[in-house]
Tab-separated table of C-alpha atoms in Angstrom:
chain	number	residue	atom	x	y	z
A	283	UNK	CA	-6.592	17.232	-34.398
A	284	UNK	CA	-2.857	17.851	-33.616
A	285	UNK	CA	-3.613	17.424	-29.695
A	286	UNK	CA	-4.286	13.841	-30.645
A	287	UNK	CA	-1.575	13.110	-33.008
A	288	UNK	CA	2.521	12.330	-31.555
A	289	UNK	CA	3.437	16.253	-32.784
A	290	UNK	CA	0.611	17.088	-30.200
A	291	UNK	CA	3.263	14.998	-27.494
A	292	UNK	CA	6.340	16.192	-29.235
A	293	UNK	CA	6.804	18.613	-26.138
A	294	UNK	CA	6.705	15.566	-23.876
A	295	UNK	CA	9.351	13.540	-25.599
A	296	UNK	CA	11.388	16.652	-25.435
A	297	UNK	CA	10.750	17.008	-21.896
A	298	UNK	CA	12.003	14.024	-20.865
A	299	UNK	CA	15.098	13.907	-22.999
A	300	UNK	CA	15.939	17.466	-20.541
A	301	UNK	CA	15.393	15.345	-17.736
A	302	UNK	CA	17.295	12.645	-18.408
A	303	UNK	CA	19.772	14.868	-19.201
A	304	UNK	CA	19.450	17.424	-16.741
A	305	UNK	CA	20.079	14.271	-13.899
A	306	UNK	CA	23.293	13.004	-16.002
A	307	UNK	CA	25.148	16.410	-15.871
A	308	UNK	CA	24.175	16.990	-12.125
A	309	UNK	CA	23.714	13.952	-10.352
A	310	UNK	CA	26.842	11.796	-12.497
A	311	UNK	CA	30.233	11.627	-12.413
A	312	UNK	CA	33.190	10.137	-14.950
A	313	UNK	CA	33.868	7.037	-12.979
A	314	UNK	CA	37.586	7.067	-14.209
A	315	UNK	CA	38.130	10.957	-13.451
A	316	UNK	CA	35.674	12.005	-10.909
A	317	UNK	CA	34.858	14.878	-13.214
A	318	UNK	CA	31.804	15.956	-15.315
A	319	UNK	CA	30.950	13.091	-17.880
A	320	UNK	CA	32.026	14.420	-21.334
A	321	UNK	CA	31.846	12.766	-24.686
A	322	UNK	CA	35.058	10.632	-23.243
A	323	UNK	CA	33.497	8.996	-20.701
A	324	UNK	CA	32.970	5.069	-20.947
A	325	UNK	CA	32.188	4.442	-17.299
A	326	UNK	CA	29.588	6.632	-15.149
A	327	UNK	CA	28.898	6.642	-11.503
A	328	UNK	CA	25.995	8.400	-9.556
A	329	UNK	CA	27.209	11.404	-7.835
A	330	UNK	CA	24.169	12.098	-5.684
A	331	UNK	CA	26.099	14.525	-3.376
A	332	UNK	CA	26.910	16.921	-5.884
A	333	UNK	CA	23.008	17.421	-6.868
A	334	UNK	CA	21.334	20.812	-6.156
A	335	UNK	CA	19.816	20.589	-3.027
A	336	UNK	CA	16.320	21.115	-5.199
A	337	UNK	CA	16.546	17.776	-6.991
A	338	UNK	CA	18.433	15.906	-4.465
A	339	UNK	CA	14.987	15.913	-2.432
A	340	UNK	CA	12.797	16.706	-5.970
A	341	UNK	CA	10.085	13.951	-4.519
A	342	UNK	CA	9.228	15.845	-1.524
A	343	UNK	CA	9.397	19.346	-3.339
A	344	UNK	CA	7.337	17.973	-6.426
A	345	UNK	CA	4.692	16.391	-4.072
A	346	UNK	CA	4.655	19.711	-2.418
A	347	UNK	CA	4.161	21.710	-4.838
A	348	UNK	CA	1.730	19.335	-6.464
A	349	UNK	CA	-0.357	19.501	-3.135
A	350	UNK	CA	-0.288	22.665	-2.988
A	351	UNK	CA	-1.697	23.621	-6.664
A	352	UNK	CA	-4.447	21.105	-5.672
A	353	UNK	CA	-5.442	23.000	-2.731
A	354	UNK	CA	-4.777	26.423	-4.054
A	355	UNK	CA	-4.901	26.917	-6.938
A	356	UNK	CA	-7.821	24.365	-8.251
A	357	UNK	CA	-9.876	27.254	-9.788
A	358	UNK	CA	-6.944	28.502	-11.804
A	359	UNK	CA	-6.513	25.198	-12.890
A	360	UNK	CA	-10.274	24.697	-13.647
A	361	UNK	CA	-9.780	27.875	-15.832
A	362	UNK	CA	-6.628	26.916	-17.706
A	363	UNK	CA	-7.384	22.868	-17.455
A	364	UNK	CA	-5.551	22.180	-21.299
A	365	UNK	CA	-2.346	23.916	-20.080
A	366	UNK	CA	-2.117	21.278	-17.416
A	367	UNK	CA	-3.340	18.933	-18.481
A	368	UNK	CA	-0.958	18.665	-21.510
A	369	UNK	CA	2.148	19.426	-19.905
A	370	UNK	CA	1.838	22.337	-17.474
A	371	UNK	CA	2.959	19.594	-14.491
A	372	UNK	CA	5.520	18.047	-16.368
A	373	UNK	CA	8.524	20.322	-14.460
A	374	UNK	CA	6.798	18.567	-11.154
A	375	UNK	CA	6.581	15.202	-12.719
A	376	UNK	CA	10.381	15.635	-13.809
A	377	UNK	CA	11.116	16.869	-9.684
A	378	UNK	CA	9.932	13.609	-8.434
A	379	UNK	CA	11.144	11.474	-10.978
A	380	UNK	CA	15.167	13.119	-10.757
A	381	UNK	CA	14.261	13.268	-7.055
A	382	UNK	CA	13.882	9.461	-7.062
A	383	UNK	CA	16.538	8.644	-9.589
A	384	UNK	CA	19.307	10.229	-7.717
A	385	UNK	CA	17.727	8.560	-4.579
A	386	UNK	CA	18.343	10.231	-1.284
A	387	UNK	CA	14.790	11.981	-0.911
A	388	UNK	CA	13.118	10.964	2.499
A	389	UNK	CA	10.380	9.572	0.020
A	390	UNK	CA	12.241	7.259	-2.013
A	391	UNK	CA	14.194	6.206	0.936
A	392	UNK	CA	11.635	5.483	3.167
A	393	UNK	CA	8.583	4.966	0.731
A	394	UNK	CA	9.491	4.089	-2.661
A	395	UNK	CA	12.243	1.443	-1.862
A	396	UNK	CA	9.883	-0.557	1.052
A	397	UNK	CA	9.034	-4.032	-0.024
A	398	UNK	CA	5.133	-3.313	-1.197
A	399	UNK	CA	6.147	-0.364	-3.643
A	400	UNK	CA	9.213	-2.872	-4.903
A	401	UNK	CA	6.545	-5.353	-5.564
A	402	UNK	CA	4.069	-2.882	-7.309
A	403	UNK	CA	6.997	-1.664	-9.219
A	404	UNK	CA	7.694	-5.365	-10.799
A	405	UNK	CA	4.433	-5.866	-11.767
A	406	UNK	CA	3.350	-2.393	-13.085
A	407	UNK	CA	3.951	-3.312	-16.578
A	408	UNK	CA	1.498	-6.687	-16.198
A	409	UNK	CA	-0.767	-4.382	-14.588
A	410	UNK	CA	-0.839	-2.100	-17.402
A	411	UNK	CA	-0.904	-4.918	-19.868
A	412	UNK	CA	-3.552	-6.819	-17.872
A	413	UNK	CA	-6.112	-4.679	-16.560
A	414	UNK	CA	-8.538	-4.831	-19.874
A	415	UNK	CA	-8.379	-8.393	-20.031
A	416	UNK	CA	-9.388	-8.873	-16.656
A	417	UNK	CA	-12.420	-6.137	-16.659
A	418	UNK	CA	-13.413	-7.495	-19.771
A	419	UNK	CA	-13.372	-11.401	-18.447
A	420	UNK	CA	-15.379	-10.162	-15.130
A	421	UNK	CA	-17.516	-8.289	-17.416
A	422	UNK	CA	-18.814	-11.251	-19.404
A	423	UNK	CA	-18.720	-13.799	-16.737
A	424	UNK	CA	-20.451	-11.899	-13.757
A	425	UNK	CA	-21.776	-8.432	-15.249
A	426	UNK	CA	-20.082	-4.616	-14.108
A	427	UNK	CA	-22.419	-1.621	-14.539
A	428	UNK	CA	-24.607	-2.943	-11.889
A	429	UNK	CA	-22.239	-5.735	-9.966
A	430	UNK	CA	-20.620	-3.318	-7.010
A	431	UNK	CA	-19.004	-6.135	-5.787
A	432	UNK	CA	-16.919	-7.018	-8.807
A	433	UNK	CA	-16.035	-3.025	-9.344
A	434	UNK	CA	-14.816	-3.435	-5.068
A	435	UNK	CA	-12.901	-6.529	-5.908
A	436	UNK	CA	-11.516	-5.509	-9.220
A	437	UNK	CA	-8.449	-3.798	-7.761
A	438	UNK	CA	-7.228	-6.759	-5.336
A	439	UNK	CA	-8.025	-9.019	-8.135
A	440	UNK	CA	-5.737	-7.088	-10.604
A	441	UNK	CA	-2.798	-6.583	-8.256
A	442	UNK	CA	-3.102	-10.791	-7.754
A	443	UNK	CA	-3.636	-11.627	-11.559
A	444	UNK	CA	-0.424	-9.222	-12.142
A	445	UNK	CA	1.770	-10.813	-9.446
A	446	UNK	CA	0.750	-14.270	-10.521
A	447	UNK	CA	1.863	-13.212	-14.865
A	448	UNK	CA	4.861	-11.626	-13.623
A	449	UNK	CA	6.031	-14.408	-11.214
A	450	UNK	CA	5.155	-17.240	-13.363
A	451	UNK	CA	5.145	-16.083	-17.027
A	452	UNK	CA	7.488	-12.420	-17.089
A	453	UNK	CA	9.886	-13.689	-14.975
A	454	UNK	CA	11.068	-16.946	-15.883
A	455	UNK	CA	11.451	-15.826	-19.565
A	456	UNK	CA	12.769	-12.946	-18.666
A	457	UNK	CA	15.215	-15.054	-17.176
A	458	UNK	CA	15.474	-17.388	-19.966
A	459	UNK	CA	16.293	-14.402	-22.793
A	460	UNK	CA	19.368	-13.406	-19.991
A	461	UNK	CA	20.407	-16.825	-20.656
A	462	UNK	CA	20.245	-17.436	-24.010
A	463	UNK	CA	21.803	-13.917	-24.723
A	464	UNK	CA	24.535	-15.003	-21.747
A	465	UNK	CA	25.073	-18.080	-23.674
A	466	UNK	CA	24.938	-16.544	-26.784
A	467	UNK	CA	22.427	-18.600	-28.567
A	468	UNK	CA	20.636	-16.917	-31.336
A	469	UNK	CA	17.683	-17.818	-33.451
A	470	UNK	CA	15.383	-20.415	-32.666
A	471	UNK	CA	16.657	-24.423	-32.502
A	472	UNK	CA	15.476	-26.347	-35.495
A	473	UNK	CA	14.378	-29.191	-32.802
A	474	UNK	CA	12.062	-26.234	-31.431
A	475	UNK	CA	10.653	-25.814	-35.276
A	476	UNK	CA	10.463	-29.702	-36.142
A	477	UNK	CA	8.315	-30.043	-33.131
A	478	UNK	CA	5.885	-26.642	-33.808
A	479	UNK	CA	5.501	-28.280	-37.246
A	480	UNK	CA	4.559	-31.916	-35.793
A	481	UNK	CA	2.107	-30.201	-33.256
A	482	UNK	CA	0.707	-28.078	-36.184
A	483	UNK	CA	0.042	-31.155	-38.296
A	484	UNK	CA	-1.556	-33.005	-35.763
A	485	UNK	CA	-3.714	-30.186	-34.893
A	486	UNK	CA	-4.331	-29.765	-38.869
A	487	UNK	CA	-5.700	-33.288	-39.072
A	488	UNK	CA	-7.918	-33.500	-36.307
A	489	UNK	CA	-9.688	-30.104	-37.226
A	490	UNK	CA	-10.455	-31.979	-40.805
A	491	UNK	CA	-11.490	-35.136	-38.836
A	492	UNK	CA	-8.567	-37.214	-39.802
């Protein structure tokens, strides 16, 4: 029952909170002194140089290490499956993802920064937020335990459906909040409200046939 609960994930929020800080203390500088940051500091600057050679390329040595316990080592993780499964890779998950924040691993350079992961990157978060919708409208309109074809086109419809919500819809209010917030505008404009109110009323009356 705990497993399923956020103290059975406590472990992971702590986990990440070592990472985050394990990359500010080795791969940061003070931008003002050039020295560790310290509870002074106002400005930082990444100090990639000064990583251990370990997380400097962390991609290629989590990767590594994650192929490896996949090819080696898949009975022992048969055997002890909740250990990893609930954490036991987190120290490789944490390599690759200090590996890529500090930025010089072949990996990130080469692989991670090209211009197809940049675009998968931007519209991960529609693709998370999308993906249900989608199966679900492909589901009702043309069937899916026994439509191959819709489960083979699923994934190059997703990535299109994401690209088109994050180029039309994410971005350009993304880019409206930076404005408003730039501008400082706050709230909502009462011309905004007076017309939500007109369109509600109109919708009112022609639901009661009016």
């Amino acid at each position: 029952a705990i497993r399923a609960t956020p103290f059975g994930y406590f472990h992971v929020f702590i986990s990440g909170v070592a990472a985050a800080r394990i990359f500010m203390l080795t791969a940061t500088r003070d931008a003002d002194t050039g020295g560790k940051i310290s509870l002074d500091t106002k400005r930082v600057v990444l100090a990639e140089q000064n990583a251990p050679v370990g997380l400097r390329f962390g991609c290629c040595v989590g990767y590594l290490t994650y192929a490896l316990l996949v090819l080696c080592a898949t009975p022992w993780i048969k055997t002890h499956y909740y250990f990893f499964h609930n954490g036991g890779m987190m120290p490789v998950m944490a390599l690759v993802l200090i590996g890529a924040a500090i930025g010089r691993d072949p990996i990130t350079v080469w692989v991670f920064r090209s211009k197809p992961m940049l675009v998968l990157g931007r519209i991960s978060y529609m693709q998370y937020l999308m993906q249900h919708v989608l199966q679900g409208w492909i589901k009702r309109t043309f069937g899916w335990e026994d439509n191959d074809t819709a489960k083979l086109l699923f994934v190059p419809a997703l990535l299109l459906f994401s690209y088109v919500c994050q180029r039309w819809v994410e971005k350009p209010y993304t880019e409206y909040q930076r404005w408003r917030q730039e501008k400082g505008v706050k709230g909502c404009d009462d011309r905004n409200i007076e017309r939500l109110e007109s369109m509600s009323s109109k919708v009112s009356l022609k639901l009661r046939g009016q």
